Every structure is written in C-alpha cells, then in structure tokens.
CSV table of C-alpha atoms (C1' of nucleotides) in Angstrom, one decimal:
chain,number,residue,atom,x,y,z
A,1,UNK,CA,-24.3,3.6,-190.3
A,2,UNK,CA,-25.0,0.0,-189.4
A,3,UNK,CA,-23.2,-1.4,-186.5
A,4,UNK,CA,-21.9,-4.9,-185.9
A,5,UNK,CA,-24.5,-5.8,-183.4
A,6,UNK,CA,-27.3,-4.7,-185.6
A,7,UNK,CA,-26.2,-7.0,-188.5
A,8,UNK,CA,-25.1,-9.9,-186.3
A,9,UNK,CA,-27.1,-12.9,-187.0
A,10,UNK,CA,-28.2,-11.7,-190.4
A,11,UNK,CA,-24.9,-12.0,-192.2
A,12,UNK,CA,-25.5,-15.7,-192.8
A,13,UNK,CA,-28.8,-14.9,-194.4
A,14,UNK,CA,-27.2,-12.2,-196.6
A,15,UNK,CA,-24.4,-14.6,-197.7
A,16,UNK,CA,-26.7,-17.4,-198.4
A,17,UNK,CA,-29.0,-15.2,-200.4
A,18,UNK,CA,-26.2,-13.8,-202.5
A,19,UNK,CA,-24.9,-17.3,-203.2
A,20,UNK,CA,-28.3,-18.5,-204.1
A,21,UNK,CA,-28.0,-16.6,-207.4
A,22,UNK,CA,-24.5,-17.7,-208.3
A,23,UNK,CA,-21.3,-18.9,-206.8
A,24,UNK,CA,-18.9,-16.3,-205.6
A,25,UNK,CA,-15.7,-15.9,-203.7
A,26,UNK,CA,-14.9,-14.1,-200.5
A,27,UNK,CA,-13.4,-11.0,-201.9
A,28,UNK,CA,-16.3,-10.5,-204.3
A,29,UNK,CA,-18.9,-11.2,-201.6
A,30,UNK,CA,-17.4,-8.5,-199.5
A,31,UNK,CA,-17.6,-6.1,-202.4
A,32,UNK,CA,-21.2,-7.1,-203.2
A,33,UNK,CA,-22.3,-6.4,-199.6
A,34,UNK,CA,-20.4,-3.2,-199.3
A,35,UNK,CA,-21.8,-1.9,-202.6
A,36,UNK,CA,-25.3,-3.1,-201.8
A,37,UNK,CA,-25.3,-1.3,-198.5
A,38,UNK,CA,-24.6,2.0,-200.1
A,39,UNK,CA,-21.8,2.7,-197.8
A,40,UNK,CA,-23.8,2.0,-194.7
A,41,UNK,CA,-22.1,-1.2,-193.8
A,42,UNK,CA,-18.5,-2.3,-194.5
A,43,UNK,CA,-18.0,-5.9,-193.8
A,44,UNK,CA,-14.6,-6.8,-192.5
A,45,UNK,CA,-12.5,-9.3,-194.2
A,46,UNK,CA,-12.1,-11.3,-191.0
A,47,UNK,CA,-15.8,-11.3,-190.5
A,48,UNK,CA,-16.5,-12.5,-194.0
A,49,UNK,CA,-13.9,-15.3,-194.1
A,50,UNK,CA,-15.0,-16.5,-190.7
A,51,UNK,CA,-18.6,-16.6,-191.9
A,52,UNK,CA,-18.0,-18.5,-195.1
A,53,UNK,CA,-15.9,-21.0,-193.3
A,54,UNK,CA,-18.5,-21.4,-190.6
A,55,UNK,CA,-21.2,-22.0,-193.3
A,56,UNK,CA,-19.0,-24.4,-195.1
A,57,UNK,CA,-18.3,-26.4,-191.9
A,58,UNK,CA,-22.0,-26.6,-191.4
A,59,UNK,CA,-22.4,-28.1,-194.8
A,60,UNK,CA,-24.3,-25.2,-196.2
A,61,UNK,CA,-21.6,-24.2,-198.7
A,62,UNK,CA,-19.3,-26.1,-201.1
A,63,UNK,CA,-16.1,-24.6,-202.3
A,64,UNK,CA,-13.9,-25.2,-205.3
A,65,UNK,CA,-10.8,-23.6,-206.7
A,66,UNK,CA,-10.9,-21.6,-209.8
A,67,UNK,CA,-7.6,-22.0,-211.7
A,68,UNK,CA,-8.8,-20.5,-214.9
A,69,UNK,CA,-8.2,-16.9,-213.9
A,70,UNK,CA,-4.7,-15.6,-213.6
A,71,UNK,CA,-3.4,-14.6,-210.3
A,72,UNK,CA,-3.9,-16.5,-207.1
A,73,UNK,CA,-6.6,-19.2,-207.5
A,74,UNK,CA,-9.8,-18.1,-206.0
A,75,UNK,CA,-11.9,-20.2,-203.7
A,76,UNK,CA,-15.4,-20.1,-205.0
A,77,UNK,CA,-18.4,-20.9,-202.7
A,78,UNK,CA,-21.7,-22.3,-203.8
A,79,UNK,CA,-24.9,-23.3,-202.0
A,80,UNK,CA,-25.5,-26.9,-201.1
A,81,UNK,CA,-28.9,-28.4,-200.9
A,82,UNK,CA,-28.7,-28.0,-197.2
A,83,UNK,CA,-27.7,-24.4,-197.7
A,84,UNK,CA,-30.8,-23.8,-199.8
A,85,UNK,CA,-32.9,-25.3,-197.1
A,86,UNK,CA,-31.2,-23.3,-194.4
A,87,UNK,CA,-31.8,-20.2,-196.5
A,88,UNK,CA,-35.5,-20.8,-196.2
A,89,UNK,CA,-35.2,-21.2,-192.5
A,90,UNK,CA,-33.2,-18.0,-192.2
A,91,UNK,CA,-35.6,-16.1,-194.3
A,92,UNK,CA,-38.5,-17.2,-192.1
A,93,UNK,CA,-36.6,-16.2,-189.0
A,94,UNK,CA,-35.8,-12.8,-190.5
A,95,UNK,CA,-39.4,-12.2,-191.2
A,96,UNK,CA,-40.3,-13.0,-187.6
A,97,UNK,CA,-37.6,-10.8,-186.3
A,98,UNK,CA,-38.5,-8.0,-188.6
A,99,UNK,CA,-42.1,-8.2,-187.5
A,100,UNK,CA,-41.2,-8.3,-183.9
A,101,UNK,CA,-39.0,-5.3,-184.0
A,102,UNK,CA,-41.3,-3.4,-186.2
A,103,UNK,CA,-44.2,-4.0,-183.8
A,104,UNK,CA,-42.3,-2.4,-180.9
A,105,UNK,CA,-40.2,0.1,-182.8
A,106,UNK,CA,-43.2,1.7,-184.3
A,107,UNK,CA,-44.6,2.3,-180.9
A,108,UNK,CA,-47.7,0.3,-181.9
A,109,UNK,CA,-49.6,-1.7,-179.5
A,110,UNK,CA,-49.5,-5.5,-179.6
A,111,UNK,CA,-53.2,-6.0,-179.7
B,1,UNK,CA,-38.6,-19.1,-183.2
B,2,UNK,CA,-36.4,-16.1,-183.0
B,3,UNK,CA,-32.9,-16.8,-181.8
B,4,UNK,CA,-30.6,-14.7,-179.7
B,5,UNK,CA,-28.3,-13.7,-182.5
B,6,UNK,CA,-31.2,-12.6,-184.6
B,7,UNK,CA,-32.5,-10.2,-182.0
B,8,UNK,CA,-29.1,-9.1,-180.8
B,9,UNK,CA,-28.5,-5.4,-181.2
B,10,UNK,CA,-32.3,-4.7,-181.5
B,11,UNK,CA,-33.2,-5.3,-177.9
B,12,UNK,CA,-32.1,-1.8,-176.9
B,13,UNK,CA,-34.4,-0.4,-179.6
B,14,UNK,CA,-37.3,-2.5,-178.3
B,15,UNK,CA,-36.8,-1.5,-174.7
B,16,UNK,CA,-36.4,2.2,-175.6
B,17,UNK,CA,-39.6,2.0,-177.7
B,18,UNK,CA,-41.6,0.5,-175.0
B,19,UNK,CA,-40.4,3.0,-172.4
B,20,UNK,CA,-41.2,5.8,-174.7
B,21,UNK,CA,-44.8,5.3,-174.0
B,22,UNK,CA,-44.6,5.0,-170.3
B,23,UNK,CA,-42.2,4.0,-167.5
B,24,UNK,CA,-42.0,0.3,-166.7
B,25,UNK,CA,-40.0,-2.1,-164.6
B,26,UNK,CA,-38.0,-5.1,-165.7
B,27,UNK,CA,-40.4,-7.8,-164.9
B,28,UNK,CA,-43.2,-6.1,-166.8
B,29,UNK,CA,-40.9,-5.3,-169.7
B,30,UNK,CA,-40.1,-8.9,-170.1
B,31,UNK,CA,-43.7,-9.8,-170.1
B,32,UNK,CA,-44.5,-7.1,-172.6
B,33,UNK,CA,-41.9,-8.4,-175.0
B,34,UNK,CA,-42.8,-12.0,-174.5
B,35,UNK,CA,-46.5,-11.3,-175.1
B,36,UNK,CA,-45.8,-9.0,-178.0
B,37,UNK,CA,-43.7,-11.7,-179.7
B,38,UNK,CA,-46.6,-14.1,-179.7
B,39,UNK,CA,-44.4,-16.8,-178.3
B,40,UNK,CA,-41.7,-16.5,-180.8
B,41,UNK,CA,-39.2,-14.9,-178.5
B,42,UNK,CA,-38.7,-15.4,-174.8
B,43,UNK,CA,-36.3,-12.8,-173.4
B,44,UNK,CA,-34.3,-14.2,-170.5
B,45,UNK,CA,-34.3,-12.4,-167.2
B,46,UNK,CA,-30.6,-12.0,-167.2
B,47,UNK,CA,-30.6,-10.5,-170.7
B,48,UNK,CA,-33.2,-8.0,-169.7
B,49,UNK,CA,-31.7,-6.9,-166.4
B,50,UNK,CA,-28.3,-6.6,-168.1
B,51,UNK,CA,-29.9,-4.6,-170.9
B,52,UNK,CA,-31.7,-2.0,-168.7
B,53,UNK,CA,-28.6,-1.6,-166.5
B,54,UNK,CA,-26.5,-1.0,-169.6
B,55,UNK,CA,-29.0,1.6,-170.9
B,56,UNK,CA,-29.1,3.3,-167.5
B,57,UNK,CA,-25.3,3.4,-167.3
B,58,UNK,CA,-25.3,5.0,-170.6
B,59,UNK,CA,-27.7,7.7,-169.3
B,60,UNK,CA,-30.5,6.6,-171.5
B,61,UNK,CA,-32.7,5.5,-168.7
B,62,UNK,CA,-33.5,6.9,-165.3
B,63,UNK,CA,-34.8,4.7,-162.5
B,64,UNK,CA,-36.9,5.3,-159.4
B,65,UNK,CA,-38.3,3.1,-156.7
B,66,UNK,CA,-42.0,2.6,-156.5
B,67,UNK,CA,-43.0,2.1,-152.9
B,68,UNK,CA,-46.7,2.6,-153.4
B,69,UNK,CA,-47.5,-0.9,-154.5
B,70,UNK,CA,-47.4,-3.6,-151.9
B,71,UNK,CA,-44.7,-6.3,-152.3
B,72,UNK,CA,-41.1,-5.7,-153.0
B,73,UNK,CA,-40.5,-2.2,-154.3
B,74,UNK,CA,-40.2,-2.1,-158.0
B,75,UNK,CA,-37.5,-0.3,-159.9
B,76,UNK,CA,-39.2,1.7,-162.6
B,77,UNK,CA,-37.3,2.8,-165.6
B,78,UNK,CA,-38.1,5.8,-167.7
B,79,UNK,CA,-36.5,7.4,-170.8
B,80,UNK,CA,-34.2,10.3,-170.4
B,81,UNK,CA,-33.8,13.1,-172.9
B,82,UNK,CA,-30.7,11.3,-174.1
B,83,UNK,CA,-32.7,8.1,-174.3
B,84,UNK,CA,-35.3,9.7,-176.5
B,85,UNK,CA,-32.6,10.9,-178.8
B,86,UNK,CA,-30.9,7.6,-178.9
B,87,UNK,CA,-34.2,6.0,-179.8
B,88,UNK,CA,-34.3,8.1,-182.9
B,89,UNK,CA,-30.8,6.9,-183.7
B,90,UNK,CA,-31.7,3.3,-183.1
B,91,UNK,CA,-34.8,3.6,-185.2
B,92,UNK,CA,-32.8,5.0,-188.1
B,93,UNK,CA,-30.2,2.2,-187.7
B,94,UNK,CA,-33.0,-0.3,-187.7
B,95,UNK,CA,-34.5,1.0,-190.9
B,96,UNK,CA,-31.0,0.8,-192.5
B,97,UNK,CA,-30.5,-2.7,-191.3
B,98,UNK,CA,-33.9,-3.8,-192.4
B,99,UNK,CA,-33.4,-2.3,-195.8
B,100,UNK,CA,-30.0,-3.9,-196.2
B,101,UNK,CA,-31.1,-7.3,-195.2
B,102,UNK,CA,-34.3,-7.1,-197.3
B,103,UNK,CA,-32.3,-6.1,-200.3
B,104,UNK,CA,-30.3,-9.2,-200.2
B,105,UNK,CA,-32.7,-11.6,-198.6
B,106,UNK,CA,-35.2,-11.0,-201.3
B,107,UNK,CA,-32.7,-11.9,-203.9
B,108,UNK,CA,-33.2,-8.6,-205.5
B,109,UNK,CA,-30.5,-6.7,-207.3
B,110,UNK,CA,-28.8,-3.7,-205.7
B,111,UNK,CA,-29.3,-1.4,-208.6
C,1,DT,C1',11.9,-2.4,-208.8
C,2,DG,C1',8.3,-1.0,-206.4
C,3,DC,C1',3.6,-0.2,-205.7
C,4,DC,C1',-1.2,-1.4,-206.0
C,5,DG,C1',-5.0,-4.6,-206.1
C,6,DT,C1',-6.4,-9.2,-205.1
C,7,DA,C1',-6.7,-13.3,-201.9
C,8,DC,C1',-6.3,-15.1,-197.6
C,9,DT,C1',-4.7,-16.4,-192.6
C,10,DA,C1',-3.8,-15.8,-187.5
C,11,DC,C1',-4.6,-14.2,-183.0
C,12,DG,C1',-6.8,-12.3,-179.5
C,13,DC,C1',-10.3,-8.7,-177.6
C,14,DC,C1',-14.9,-7.3,-176.5
C,15,DT,C1',-19.8,-7.3,-176.1
C,16,DG,C1',-24.2,-9.2,-175.6
C,17,DT,C1',-27.1,-13.1,-174.8
C,18,DC,C1',-27.8,-17.1,-172.4
C,19,DG,C1',-27.7,-21.1,-168.7
C,20,DT,C1',-27.9,-21.9,-164.3
C,21,DA,C1',-28.8,-20.9,-159.8
C,22,DG,C1',-29.8,-18.5,-155.8
C,23,DT,C1',-32.2,-14.8,-152.6
C,24,DA,C1',-36.1,-12.4,-150.9
C,25,DT,C1',-40.9,-10.6,-150.4
C,26,DC,C1',-45.8,-10.7,-150.7
C,27,DT,C1',-50.3,-13.2,-151.9
C,28,DT,C1',-53.3,-16.9,-152.0
C,29,DC,C1',-55.0,-21.3,-150.9
C,30,DT,C1',-55.9,-24.8,-147.6
D,1,DA,C1',-49.9,-21.4,-139.8
D,2,DG,C1',-47.6,-23.6,-143.6
D,3,DA,C1',-46.8,-24.2,-148.4
D,4,DA,C1',-47.0,-22.9,-153.1
D,5,DG,C1',-46.7,-19.5,-156.5
D,6,DA,C1',-46.0,-15.1,-158.6
D,7,DT,C1',-43.1,-11.2,-158.3
D,8,DA,C1',-38.4,-8.9,-158.2
D,9,DC,C1',-33.8,-9.2,-158.6
D,10,DT,C1',-28.6,-10.6,-158.4
D,11,DA,C1',-24.4,-13.3,-159.4
D,12,DC,C1',-21.2,-15.8,-162.2
D,13,DG,C1',-19.5,-17.9,-165.9
D,14,DA,C1',-19.8,-19.9,-170.8
D,15,DC,C1',-20.1,-19.0,-175.6
D,16,DA,C1',-20.3,-17.1,-180.2
D,17,DG,C1',-19.7,-13.6,-183.6
D,18,DG,C1',-17.8,-9.5,-185.2
D,19,DC,C1',-13.8,-6.7,-185.1
D,20,DG,C1',-8.9,-4.7,-184.7
D,21,DT,C1',-4.6,-5.5,-186.1
D,22,DA,C1',-1.2,-7.6,-188.5
D,23,DG,C1',1.0,-10.4,-191.7
D,24,DT,C1',1.7,-13.5,-196.0
D,25,DA,C1',1.6,-14.1,-200.9
D,26,DC,C1',1.0,-13.5,-205.8
D,27,DG,C1',0.2,-11.0,-210.4
D,28,DG,C1',0.1,-6.9,-213.2
D,29,DC,C1',1.7,-2.6,-214.5
D,30,DA,C1',4.5,1.5,-215.0
DNA sequence: TGCCGTACTACGCCTGTCGTAGTATCTTCT
DNA sequence: AGAAGATACTACGACAGGCGTAGTACGGCA
C-alpha cells in the first residue's frame, strides 16, 4: 500500500503526465490513477480536485466545459505550454529523487 | 535540485537504510545524505533531528551516548529489530511508489 | 419514487519539512 | 589567551499537501 507521504510531491507529475496524452476530467483522472496503481493507491477526491485546481492556478492546466455529454457538464483539463515545460522539470526532479533514494535504499555506497 | 515535497516520506527509508550498515549520529547522517546526493539535496538540521526522534519514539531506533570521543558526547542511533522490519516495509513501499510514478511519468499505458 | 453513479465543493485536521535562531563544547590558529 | 570554526543539538513557529468527513446536485434506470 502506498501512503500519502510516499506519493506526496509526485502527484503533480502523475497528473501532468496523464494529461500530456489527452485532456481529461477529475473523476476520470482519479479512476485512471486508481486503476493504474493496481489497488495500491487510492487517490482521494479532495486530493485530486485540490491538485488540479492548484495546477490550473499555476497556469499549467487549462479547463473547459464539455456540454456534449448528457448529465452534469464535465470540466476537462488540458496541459498548457507551461504545463508541458513543467512536466519536463518534474520528470527531471523525479529522476533525481529516484536515484537518490535508490542509492541509499539499496544499501549501496555512494562512492 | 530535489525539493522537500519530492523527498518527503522517503527520508525515513534513507535514514533506516544508512543505519542498517552501522550506527551513526545526527550530524554524520546529515553529511552522509548531503554527500550522497551529490549536492542535489541538502537536508536541514531540523528535519534530520525531527526525523530521528520520530523514528526513535516509534521504537525503530535506539540511541546511546558516545563518551569515548572528545568534544560533546554524541548521540548515536542504531536500528532496533522493529526498525529492521520497518525498513523492509519501507523498501517495499518505495518499490511500489517508484513503479507507480514510473508507470505514469513515462507516459506508458497501464495495461 | 428511490437508488446508484457521476461530478464537485467546503472545512478543518494532521504531519513533515523548512526557516530562523539560539546554546554549548572542543579544536586550531595566531 | 582570544577568536574563529567545526561539531552537536534544541526551540518555535510557518506552511503546504493530503486526508477525513460531509454535503450538494444532476441524470439514468428499474
């Protein structure tokens, strides 16, 4: 099971990555993540909505309403140019973090 | 550069891993981490002292004073049996987290 | 009519990291 | 002897992100 602290700071990367492929909406995003984690991580609605709004407020995401489907109109989110750029930054940071943790977690020396 | 949020939740794993090899004290631990990160992550003293105390209060670390060295006596920390067990748990969680983030960050499908 | 799934919002708690700052001891250099 | 620097540690509060809990609202379907 993946805890909140373990995933913290990487959710933005996950969201940005998913949205790189295609626009999506909050509910679908949560399902995508839950499905993709094979039951090891269940993202909370609050966490997700907070995250997308944060990303949007940072100019990394654009949103638009989809009125074509029946039911309540969905708010779709898509990457902005800045979001794409930030995705690169986040990916680089992830690689660094992964390398650092791996270096110690494996019990290897730093030499 | 590795930010606080990126490393959050993995510091325990790093500390436990280092202490698996041999006992150490806070100041040395911070240097070990800083050196091992190749300048990409500088752990703050407060963060470190808070972390070791938390781990100790959870029974994962034991501490003892070293009076043999000159200077202020150092508080050494060593893994307990519970700490070793927790290290396994943390390692497993790290592998899960890494797999999850990689799965999305690489833009790969979940199939 | 009532339940289920979808879509979203509000409020406040908790934890962990960090910023800042201070204390104290010992070594080394001059 | 005095000062600087490395070592060793503590205290206090700020802040952000994830989470728990709860509630609203709409459509479809039986």
